[in-house]
Tab-separated table of N, CA and C in Angstrom:
chain	number	residue	atom	x	y	z
A	12	MET	N	14.635	12.442	19.643
A	12	MET	CA	13.497	12.272	18.766
A	12	MET	C	13.811	11.139	17.790
A	13	GLN	N	13.165	10.031	18.002
A	13	GLN	CA	13.484	8.834	17.233
A	13	GLN	C	12.957	8.860	15.806
A	14	GLN	N	11.802	9.503	15.576
A	14	GLN	CA	11.242	9.505	14.218
A	14	GLN	C	12.110	10.241	13.216
A	15	ARG	N	12.765	11.302	13.623
A	15	ARG	CA	13.582	12.116	12.716
A	15	ARG	C	14.925	12.448	13.364
A	16	PRO	N	15.793	11.450	13.533
A	16	PRO	CA	17.088	11.730	14.165
A	16	PRO	C	17.876	12.768	13.360
A	17	GLY	N	18.446	13.721	14.053
A	17	GLY	CA	19.241	14.753	13.396
A	17	GLY	C	18.435	15.773	12.617
A	18	ALA	N	17.127	15.792	12.814
A	18	ALA	CA	16.274	16.731	12.077
A	18	ALA	C	16.650	18.177	12.383
A	19	LEU	N	16.410	19.012	11.422
A	19	LEU	CA	16.532	20.456	11.601
A	19	LEU	C	15.169	20.947	12.054
A	20	LEU	N	15.094	21.607	13.206
A	20	LEU	CA	13.840	22.183	13.684
A	20	LEU	C	13.718	23.585	13.123
A	21	VAL	N	12.571	23.898	12.541
A	21	VAL	CA	12.359	25.215	11.939
A	21	VAL	C	11.054	25.799	12.461
A	22	GLY	N	11.140	27.024	12.951
A	22	GLY	CA	9.946	27.760	13.340
A	22	GLY	C	9.425	28.518	12.131
A	23	PRO	N	8.101	28.542	11.927
A	23	PRO	CA	7.552	29.203	10.752
A	23	PRO	C	7.562	30.728	10.825
A	24	ASP	N	7.790	31.277	12.031
A	24	ASP	CA	7.797	32.732	12.190
A	24	ASP	C	8.500	33.102	13.493
A	25	GLY	N	8.740	34.386	13.665
A	25	GLY	CA	9.445	34.869	14.849
A	25	GLY	C	8.765	34.529	16.151
A	26	GLU	N	7.445	34.408	16.125
A	26	GLU	CA	6.703	34.077	17.350
A	26	GLU	C	7.068	32.695	17.870
A	27	SER	N	7.537	31.823	16.997
A	27	SER	CA	7.875	30.458	17.392
A	27	SER	C	9.321	30.326	17.869
A	28	ALA	N	10.102	31.382	17.758
A	28	ALA	CA	11.541	31.307	18.036
A	28	ALA	C	11.862	30.736	19.417
A	29	GLN	N	11.167	31.182	20.442
A	29	GLN	CA	11.484	30.708	21.795
A	29	GLN	C	11.188	29.217	21.950
A	30	TRP	N	10.103	28.747	21.346
A	30	TRP	CA	9.721	27.334	21.469
A	30	TRP	C	10.686	26.444	20.690
A	31	VAL	N	11.067	26.906	19.511
A	31	VAL	CA	11.973	26.129	18.671
A	31	VAL	C	13.341	26.020	19.345
A	32	ALA	N	13.830	27.110	19.893
A	32	ALA	CA	15.125	27.096	20.578
A	32	ALA	C	15.096	26.155	21.778
A	33	GLN	N	14.005	26.189	22.539
A	33	GLN	CA	13.857	25.304	23.703
A	33	GLN	C	13.850	23.838	23.283
A	34	ALA	N	13.054	23.513	22.279
A	34	ALA	CA	12.945	22.128	21.821
A	34	ALA	C	14.273	21.645	21.244
A	35	ALA	N	14.951	22.501	20.494
A	35	ALA	CA	16.244	22.125	19.911
A	35	ALA	C	17.261	21.833	21.005
A	36	ALA	N	17.304	22.674	22.018
A	36	ALA	CA	18.237	22.465	23.129
A	36	ALA	C	17.912	21.163	23.858
A	37	ARG	N	16.639	20.918	24.067
A	37	ARG	CA	16.217	19.716	24.793
A	37	ARG	C	16.582	18.449	24.036
A	38	HIS	N	16.490	18.473	22.714
A	38	HIS	CA	16.736	17.283	21.906
A	38	HIS	C	18.105	17.288	21.225
A	39	GLY	N	18.918	18.345	21.459
A	39	GLY	CA	20.246	18.419	20.865
A	39	GLY	C	20.218	18.552	19.351
A	40	LEU	N	19.289	19.349	18.843
A	40	LEU	CA	19.131	19.517	17.403
A	40	LEU	C	19.440	20.944	16.974
A	41	GLU	N	19.795	21.098	15.718
A	41	GLU	CA	20.000	22.427	15.131
A	41	GLU	C	18.626	23.043	14.865
A	42	HIS	N	18.558	24.371	14.911
A	42	HIS	CA	17.276	25.020	14.644
A	42	HIS	C	17.461	26.334	13.905
A	43	ALA	N	16.378	26.790	13.314
A	43	ALA	CA	16.345	28.060	12.594
A	43	ALA	C	14.898	28.550	12.601
A	44	VAL	N	14.726	29.813	12.266
A	44	VAL	CA	13.383	30.404	12.280
A	44	VAL	C	13.157	31.212	11.007
A	45	CYS	N	12.019	30.975	10.370
A	45	CYS	CA	11.623	31.744	9.184
A	45	CYS	C	11.162	33.134	9.621
A	46	THR	N	11.086	34.036	8.677
A	46	THR	CA	10.463	35.330	8.949
A	46	THR	C	9.144	35.372	8.179
A	47	LYS	N	8.190	36.035	8.782
A	47	LYS	CA	6.858	36.106	8.184
A	47	LYS	C	6.488	37.558	7.962
A	48	GLU	N	6.052	37.833	6.756
A	48	GLU	CA	5.565	39.162	6.389
A	48	GLU	C	4.053	39.055	6.237
A	49	ARG	N	3.312	39.747	7.081
A	49	ARG	CA	1.849	39.665	7.054
A	49	ARG	C	1.278	40.760	6.154
A	50	HIS	N	0.404	40.348	5.214
A	50	HIS	CA	-0.237	41.287	4.295
A	50	HIS	C	-1.729	41.428	4.581
A	51	GLY	N	-2.219	40.728	5.576
A	51	GLY	CA	-3.629	40.731	5.935
A	51	GLY	C	-3.914	39.508	6.782
A	52	ASP	N	-5.170	39.280	7.124
A	52	ASP	CA	-5.531	38.160	7.981
A	52	ASP	C	-5.139	36.807	7.414
A	53	ARG	N	-5.269	36.631	6.116
A	53	ARG	CA	-4.992	35.330	5.507
A	53	ARG	C	-3.900	35.390	4.452
A	54	SER	N	-3.152	36.467	4.415
A	54	SER	CA	-2.116	36.613	3.412
A	54	SER	C	-0.776	36.899	4.073
A	55	VAL	N	0.134	35.942	3.948
A	55	VAL	CA	1.477	36.102	4.504
A	55	VAL	C	2.510	35.636	3.489
A	56	THR	N	3.697	36.162	3.642
A	56	THR	CA	4.833	35.698	2.860
A	56	THR	C	5.874	35.198	3.849
A	57	ILE	N	6.365	34.001	3.601
A	57	ILE	CA	7.376	33.398	4.460
A	57	ILE	C	8.727	33.490	3.764
A	58	HIS	N	9.754	33.818	4.531
A	58	HIS	CA	11.126	33.843	4.018
A	58	HIS	C	11.935	32.840	4.829
A	59	LEU	N	12.604	31.927	4.136
A	59	LEU	CA	13.388	30.908	4.819
A	59	LEU	C	14.609	31.513	5.490
A	60	PRO	N	15.045	30.906	6.590
A	60	PRO	CA	16.273	31.369	7.243
A	60	PRO	C	17.483	30.949	6.414
A	61	PRO	N	18.609	31.624	6.600
A	61	PRO	CA	19.822	31.280	5.838
A	61	PRO	C	20.516	30.044	6.421
A	62	VAL	N	19.908	28.889	6.205
A	62	VAL	CA	20.470	27.627	6.695
A	62	VAL	C	20.298	26.584	5.590
A	63	ALA	N	21.282	25.713	5.447
A	63	ALA	CA	21.229	24.680	4.413
A	63	ALA	C	20.223	23.604	4.807
A	64	VAL	N	19.249	23.364	3.950
A	64	VAL	CA	18.245	22.333	4.210
A	64	VAL	C	18.345	21.173	3.224
A	65	GLN	N	19.184	21.287	2.212
A	65	GLN	CA	19.301	20.268	1.172
A	65	GLN	C	19.546	18.892	1.787
A	66	GLY	N	18.661	17.955	1.429
A	66	GLY	CA	18.814	16.581	1.872
A	66	GLY	C	18.502	16.316	3.328
A	67	ARG	N	18.009	17.306	4.045
A	67	ARG	CA	17.764	17.152	5.482
A	67	ARG	C	16.298	16.910	5.789
A	68	ALA	N	16.067	16.165	6.851
A	68	ALA	CA	14.720	16.036	7.407
A	68	ALA	C	14.469	17.301	8.218
A	69	VAL	N	13.347	17.939	7.977
A	69	VAL	CA	12.995	19.173	8.673
A	69	VAL	C	11.688	18.947	9.436
A	70	VAL	N	11.637	19.441	10.652
A	70	VAL	CA	10.398	19.430	11.416
A	70	VAL	C	10.030	20.881	11.694
A	71	LEU	N	8.881	21.288	11.149
A	71	LEU	CA	8.331	22.614	11.450
A	71	LEU	C	7.688	22.522	12.822
A	72	LEU	N	8.013	23.448	13.685
A	72	LEU	CA	7.550	23.397	15.073
A	72	LEU	C	6.851	24.697	15.413
A	73	ASP	N	5.613	24.592	15.905
A	73	ASP	CA	4.851	25.796	16.245
A	73	ASP	C	3.955	25.506	17.440
A	74	ASP	N	3.447	26.576	18.040
A	74	ASP	CA	2.572	26.393	19.184
A	74	ASP	C	1.153	26.024	18.769
A	75	MET	N	0.714	26.476	17.597
A	75	MET	CA	-0.657	26.253	17.199
A	75	MET	C	-0.774	26.155	15.685
A	76	ALA	N	-1.689	25.314	15.245
A	76	ALA	CA	-2.034	25.244	13.820
A	76	ALA	C	-3.539	25.417	13.737
A	77	SER	N	-3.976	26.446	13.012
A	77	SER	CA	-5.420	26.640	12.822
A	77	SER	C	-5.751	26.554	11.336
A	78	THR	N	-5.394	27.557	10.558
A	78	THR	CA	-5.664	27.492	9.114
A	78	THR	C	-4.606	26.677	8.383
A	79	GLY	N	-3.397	26.617	8.930
A	79	GLY	CA	-2.312	25.881	8.315
A	79	GLY	C	-1.617	26.616	7.179
A	80	HIS	N	-2.066	27.845	6.856
A	80	HIS	CA	-1.490	28.580	5.729
A	80	HIS	C	0.005	28.841	5.901
A	81	THR	N	0.406	29.319	7.055
A	81	THR	CA	1.815	29.635	7.284
A	81	THR	C	2.667	28.367	7.226
A	82	LEU	N	2.199	27.308	7.879
A	82	LEU	CA	2.936	26.053	7.875
A	82	LEU	C	3.024	25.466	6.469
A	83	ALA	N	1.945	25.555	5.702
A	83	ALA	CA	1.942	25.032	4.326
A	83	ALA	C	2.934	25.793	3.459
A	84	GLN	N	2.950	27.099	3.600
A	84	GLN	CA	3.868	27.901	2.795
A	84	GLN	C	5.320	27.583	3.167
A	85	ALA	N	5.580	27.443	4.462
A	85	ALA	CA	6.933	27.114	4.907
A	85	ALA	C	7.331	25.722	4.404
A	86	ALA	N	6.439	24.756	4.475
A	86	ALA	CA	6.734	23.399	3.998
A	86	ALA	C	7.071	23.415	2.511
A	87	ARG	N	6.261	24.124	1.735
A	87	ARG	CA	6.482	24.229	0.294
A	87	ARG	C	7.872	24.798	-0.004
A	88	LEU	N	8.209	25.897	0.674
A	88	LEU	CA	9.503	26.549	0.445
A	88	LEU	C	10.675	25.655	0.854
A	89	LEU	N	10.536	24.979	1.981
A	89	LEU	CA	11.618	24.099	2.439
A	89	LEU	C	11.849	22.958	1.458
A	90	LEU	N	10.772	22.395	0.940
A	90	LEU	CA	10.908	21.318	-0.041
A	90	LEU	C	11.504	21.836	-1.345
A	91	GLN	N	11.079	23.027	-1.774
A	91	GLN	CA	11.652	23.633	-2.981
A	91	GLN	C	13.138	23.901	-2.806
A	92	ASP	N	13.541	24.173	-1.568
A	92	ASP	CA	14.942	24.464	-1.275
A	92	ASP	C	15.766	23.187	-1.089
A	93	GLY	N	15.124	22.024	-1.213
A	93	GLY	CA	15.861	20.775	-1.186
A	93	GLY	C	15.721	19.912	0.052
A	94	ALA	N	14.845	20.279	0.991
A	94	ALA	CA	14.663	19.438	2.172
A	94	ALA	C	14.220	18.045	1.740
A	95	ALA	N	14.753	17.024	2.399
A	95	ALA	CA	14.383	15.642	2.079
A	95	ALA	C	12.949	15.360	2.496
A	96	SER	N	12.541	15.947	3.617
A	96	SER	CA	11.177	15.783	4.112
A	96	SER	C	10.852	16.944	5.030
A	97	VAL	N	9.565	17.208	5.167
A	97	VAL	CA	9.094	18.234	6.101
A	97	VAL	C	7.906	17.654	6.858
A	98	ASP	N	8.054	17.578	8.169
A	98	ASP	CA	6.972	17.154	9.049
A	98	ASP	C	6.613	18.330	9.943
A	99	VAL	N	5.484	18.238	10.619
A	99	VAL	CA	5.001	19.344	11.438
A	99	VAL	C	4.680	18.838	12.843
A	100	ALA	N	5.096	19.581	13.861
A	100	ALA	CA	4.754	19.288	15.251
A	100	ALA	C	4.220	20.567	15.887
A	101	VAL	N	3.054	20.468	16.510
A	101	VAL	CA	2.437	21.627	17.157
A	101	VAL	C	1.933	21.246	18.550
A	102	THR	N	1.808	22.240	19.389
A	102	THR	CA	1.235	22.020	20.708
A	102	THR	C	-0.276	21.922	20.618
A	103	HIS	N	-0.899	22.895	19.962
A	103	HIS	CA	-2.359	22.959	19.888
A	103	HIS	C	-2.831	22.795	18.450
A	104	ALA	N	-3.443	21.658	18.159
A	104	ALA	CA	-3.973	21.392	16.823
A	104	ALA	C	-5.426	21.860	16.761
A	105	LEU	N	-5.634	23.023	16.187
A	105	LEU	CA	-6.980	23.567	15.988
A	105	LEU	C	-7.376	23.450	14.521
A	106	ILE	N	-6.577	22.756	13.761
A	106	ILE	CA	-6.704	22.659	12.323
A	106	ILE	C	-7.812	21.650	11.961
A	107	ASP	N	-8.641	22.010	10.981
A	107	ASP	CA	-9.698	21.082	10.570
A	107	ASP	C	-9.171	20.143	9.482
A	108	ALA	N	-9.980	19.162	9.124
A	108	ALA	CA	-9.553	18.131	8.169
A	108	ALA	C	-9.186	18.718	6.812
A	109	GLU	N	-9.934	19.706	6.349
A	109	GLU	CA	-9.655	20.321	5.044
A	109	GLU	C	-8.313	21.048	5.055
A	110	ALA	N	-8.054	21.822	6.104
A	110	ALA	CA	-6.783	22.546	6.208
A	110	ALA	C	-5.617	21.573	6.386
A	111	LEU	N	-5.846	20.487	7.108
A	111	LEU	CA	-4.800	19.481	7.286
A	111	LEU	C	-4.478	18.818	5.944
A	112	ALA	N	-5.507	18.544	5.155
A	112	ALA	CA	-5.298	17.967	3.819
A	112	ALA	C	-4.516	18.931	2.936
A	113	ALA	N	-4.808	20.221	3.037
A	113	ALA	CA	-4.078	21.226	2.251
A	113	ALA	C	-2.610	21.283	2.682
A	114	LEU	N	-2.360	21.119	3.968
A	114	LEU	CA	-0.984	21.110	4.480
A	114	LEU	C	-0.227	19.901	3.914
A	115	HIS	N	-0.881	18.756	3.900
A	115	HIS	CA	-0.248	17.562	3.319
A	115	HIS	C	-0.049	17.750	1.813
A	116	ALA	N	-1.016	18.390	1.136
A	116	ALA	CA	-0.893	18.649	-0.304
A	116	ALA	C	0.291	19.574	-0.595
A	117	ALA	N	0.649	20.429	0.375
A	117	ALA	CA	1.801	21.324	0.222
A	117	ALA	C	3.120	20.577	0.410
A	118	GLY	N	3.035	19.304	0.806
A	118	GLY	CA	4.243	18.500	0.941
A	118	GLY	C	4.581	18.054	2.349
A	119	ALA	N	3.837	18.539	3.347
A	119	ALA	CA	4.113	18.116	4.725
A	119	ALA	C	3.779	16.639	4.879
A	120	GLY	N	4.654	15.912	5.547
A	120	GLY	CA	4.437	14.487	5.779
A	120	GLY	C	3.623	14.265	7.040
A	121	GLU	N	4.309	13.902	8.108
A	121	GLU	CA	3.638	13.660	9.382
A	121	GLU	C	3.178	14.973	10.014
A	122	PHE	N	2.117	14.887	10.799
A	122	PHE	CA	1.613	16.022	11.574
A	122	PHE	C	1.359	15.497	12.968
A	123	TRP	N	2.169	15.975	13.932
A	123	TRP	CA	2.053	15.537	15.319
A	123	TRP	C	1.562	16.691	16.169
A	124	SER	N	0.737	16.380	17.161
A	124	SER	CA	0.291	17.401	18.103
A	124	SER	C	0.270	16.811	19.504
A	125	THR	N	0.279	17.702	20.490
A	125	THR	CA	0.111	17.247	21.867
A	125	THR	C	-1.376	17.030	22.105
A	126	ASP	N	-1.687	16.362	23.200
A	126	ASP	CA	-3.088	16.141	23.541
A	126	ASP	C	-3.650	17.270	24.408
A	127	CYS	N	-3.000	18.445	24.350
A	127	CYS	CA	-3.537	19.620	25.057
A	127	CYS	C	-4.906	20.004	24.490
A	128	VAL	N	-5.107	19.707	23.203
A	128	VAL	CA	-6.393	19.876	22.533
A	128	VAL	C	-6.656	18.537	21.846
A	129	ALA	N	-7.804	17.926	22.122
A	129	ALA	CA	-8.122	16.634	21.509
A	129	ALA	C	-8.183	16.785	19.990
A	130	HIS	N	-7.434	15.934	19.289
A	130	HIS	CA	-7.359	16.008	17.832
A	130	HIS	C	-6.875	14.649	17.324
A	131	PRO	N	-7.307	14.228	16.139
A	131	PRO	CA	-6.851	12.937	15.613
A	131	PRO	C	-5.324	12.829	15.462
A	132	THR	N	-4.620	13.936	15.448
A	132	THR	CA	-3.164	13.926	15.266
A	132	THR	C	-2.395	13.859	16.580
A	133	ASN	N	-3.089	13.771	17.715
A	133	ASN	CA	-2.405	13.747	19.008
A	133	ASN	C	-1.390	12.614	19.062
A	134	ALA	N	-0.139	12.970	19.345
A	134	ALA	CA	0.943	11.990	19.419
A	134	ALA	C	1.786	12.161	20.672
A	135	VAL	N	1.616	13.277	21.373
A	135	VAL	CA	2.411	13.566	22.561
A	135	VAL	C	1.472	13.773	23.736
A	136	ALA	N	1.535	12.857	24.705
A	136	ALA	CA	0.700	12.962	25.910
A	136	ALA	C	1.327	13.970	26.868
A	137	MET	N	0.525	14.867	27.374
A	137	MET	CA	1.038	15.930	28.242
A	137	MET	C	0.662	15.760	29.712
A	138	ALA	N	-0.128	14.767	30.072
A	138	ALA	CA	-0.629	14.623	31.442
A	138	ALA	C	0.493	14.590	32.475
A	139	VAL	N	1.532	13.795	32.229
A	139	VAL	CA	2.620	13.669	33.204
A	139	VAL	C	3.353	14.998	33.364
A	140	ALA	N	3.703	15.636	32.246
A	140	ALA	CA	4.416	16.917	32.320
A	140	ALA	C	3.556	17.977	33.007
A	141	LEU	N	2.259	17.994	32.712
A	141	LEU	CA	1.378	18.975	33.346
A	141	LEU	C	1.202	18.676	34.832
A	142	ALA	N	1.126	17.403	35.190
A	142	ALA	CA	1.011	17.036	36.604
A	142	ALA	C	2.268	17.436	37.367
A	143	ARG	N	3.427	17.227	36.745
A	143	ARG	CA	4.681	17.628	37.382
A	143	ARG	C	4.756	19.143	37.539
A	144	GLY	N	4.056	19.866	36.692
A	144	GLY	CA	4.058	21.328	36.766
A	144	GLY	C	3.610	21.830	38.110
A	145	GLY	N	2.720	21.115	38.779
A	145	GLY	CA	2.276	21.506	40.120
A	145	GLY	C	3.411	21.470	41.109
A	146	GLN	N	4.400	20.600	40.880
A	146	GLN	CA	5.554	20.495	41.766
A	146	GLN	C	6.509	21.670	41.590
A	147	LEU	N	6.417	22.333	40.464
A	147	LEU	CA	7.312	23.442	40.153
A	147	LEU	C	7.258	24.514	41.240
A	148	TRP	N	6.068	24.808	41.710
A	148	TRP	CA	5.907	25.886	42.684
A	148	TRP	C	6.496	25.518	44.029
A	149	GLY	N	6.479	24.243	44.382
A	149	GLY	CA	6.983	23.848	45.684
A	149	GLY	C	8.458	23.514	45.691
A	150	SER	N	8.991	22.982	44.580
A	150	SER	CA	10.356	22.486	44.617
A	150	SER	C	11.321	23.206	43.687
A	151	GLY	N	10.800	23.967	42.746
A	151	GLY	CA	11.673	24.626	41.785
A	151	GLY	C	12.237	23.661	40.762
A	152	ALA	N	11.580	22.518	40.561
A	152	ALA	CA	12.066	21.506	39.622
A	152	ALA	C	12.089	22.056	38.193
A	153	ASP	N	12.984	21.495	37.401
A	153	ASP	CA	13.086	21.890	35.989
A	153	ASP	C	12.086	21.067	35.185
A	154	ILE	N	10.967	21.675	34.835
A	154	ILE	CA	9.904	20.993	34.104
A	154	ILE	C	10.013	21.349	32.636
A	155	PRO	N	10.046	20.347	31.752
A	155	PRO	CA	10.118	20.654	30.317
A	155	PRO	C	8.883	21.412	29.858
A	156	GLY	N	9.068	22.294	28.883
A	156	GLY	CA	7.953	23.068	28.343
A	156	GLY	C	7.028	22.197	27.521
A	157	CYS	N	5.983	22.792	27.051
A	157	CYS	CA	4.965	22.064	26.305
A	157	CYS	C	5.438	21.713	24.905
A	158	MET	N	6.521	22.303	24.426
A	158	MET	CA	6.963	22.046	23.049
A	158	MET	C	7.847	20.802	23.018
A	159	CYS	N	7.268	19.667	23.307
A	159	CYS	CA	7.969	18.398	23.261
A	159	CYS	C	7.763	17.779	21.896
A	160	LEU	N	8.745	17.072	21.425
A	160	LEU	CA	8.605	16.348	20.168
A	160	LEU	C	8.388	14.884	20.490
A	161	PRO	N	7.703	14.173	19.625
A	161	PRO	CA	7.528	12.746	19.890
A	161	PRO	C	8.879	12.043	19.889
A	162	ASP	N	9.095	11.172	20.865
A	162	ASP	CA	10.382	10.458	20.981
A	162	ASP	C	10.513	9.358	19.992
């Protein structure tokens, strides 16, 4: 990943753990996962993982961004804990302009998404990887998952 060499990949919740671990292994990066305590549909509390973030570039990695509340809270906490920067990468950007602005207001820098869902933030083309997926059934090839980071 050329934009953030040596970045720490962080999942905003336990649901993202498998994707974050896969992406970290693929790019040779360290990773960690926050825990999320849900208090209702729009009320969550995020707890940072026990990993040093001081002075580090952090990329929050998730499968989907819709309201952006969880990602915004995680970005805020990471910056308060000393992260040099926090960017966000998601597979499916369902986030509207207002929620994206709120995420940036929380301190998130770049916001990258795959083109699995058309969105102004699309930065990762998935056509080749998805086309190769058809070969998976015939050849057993090792196809990278959808949680790719921009190179």
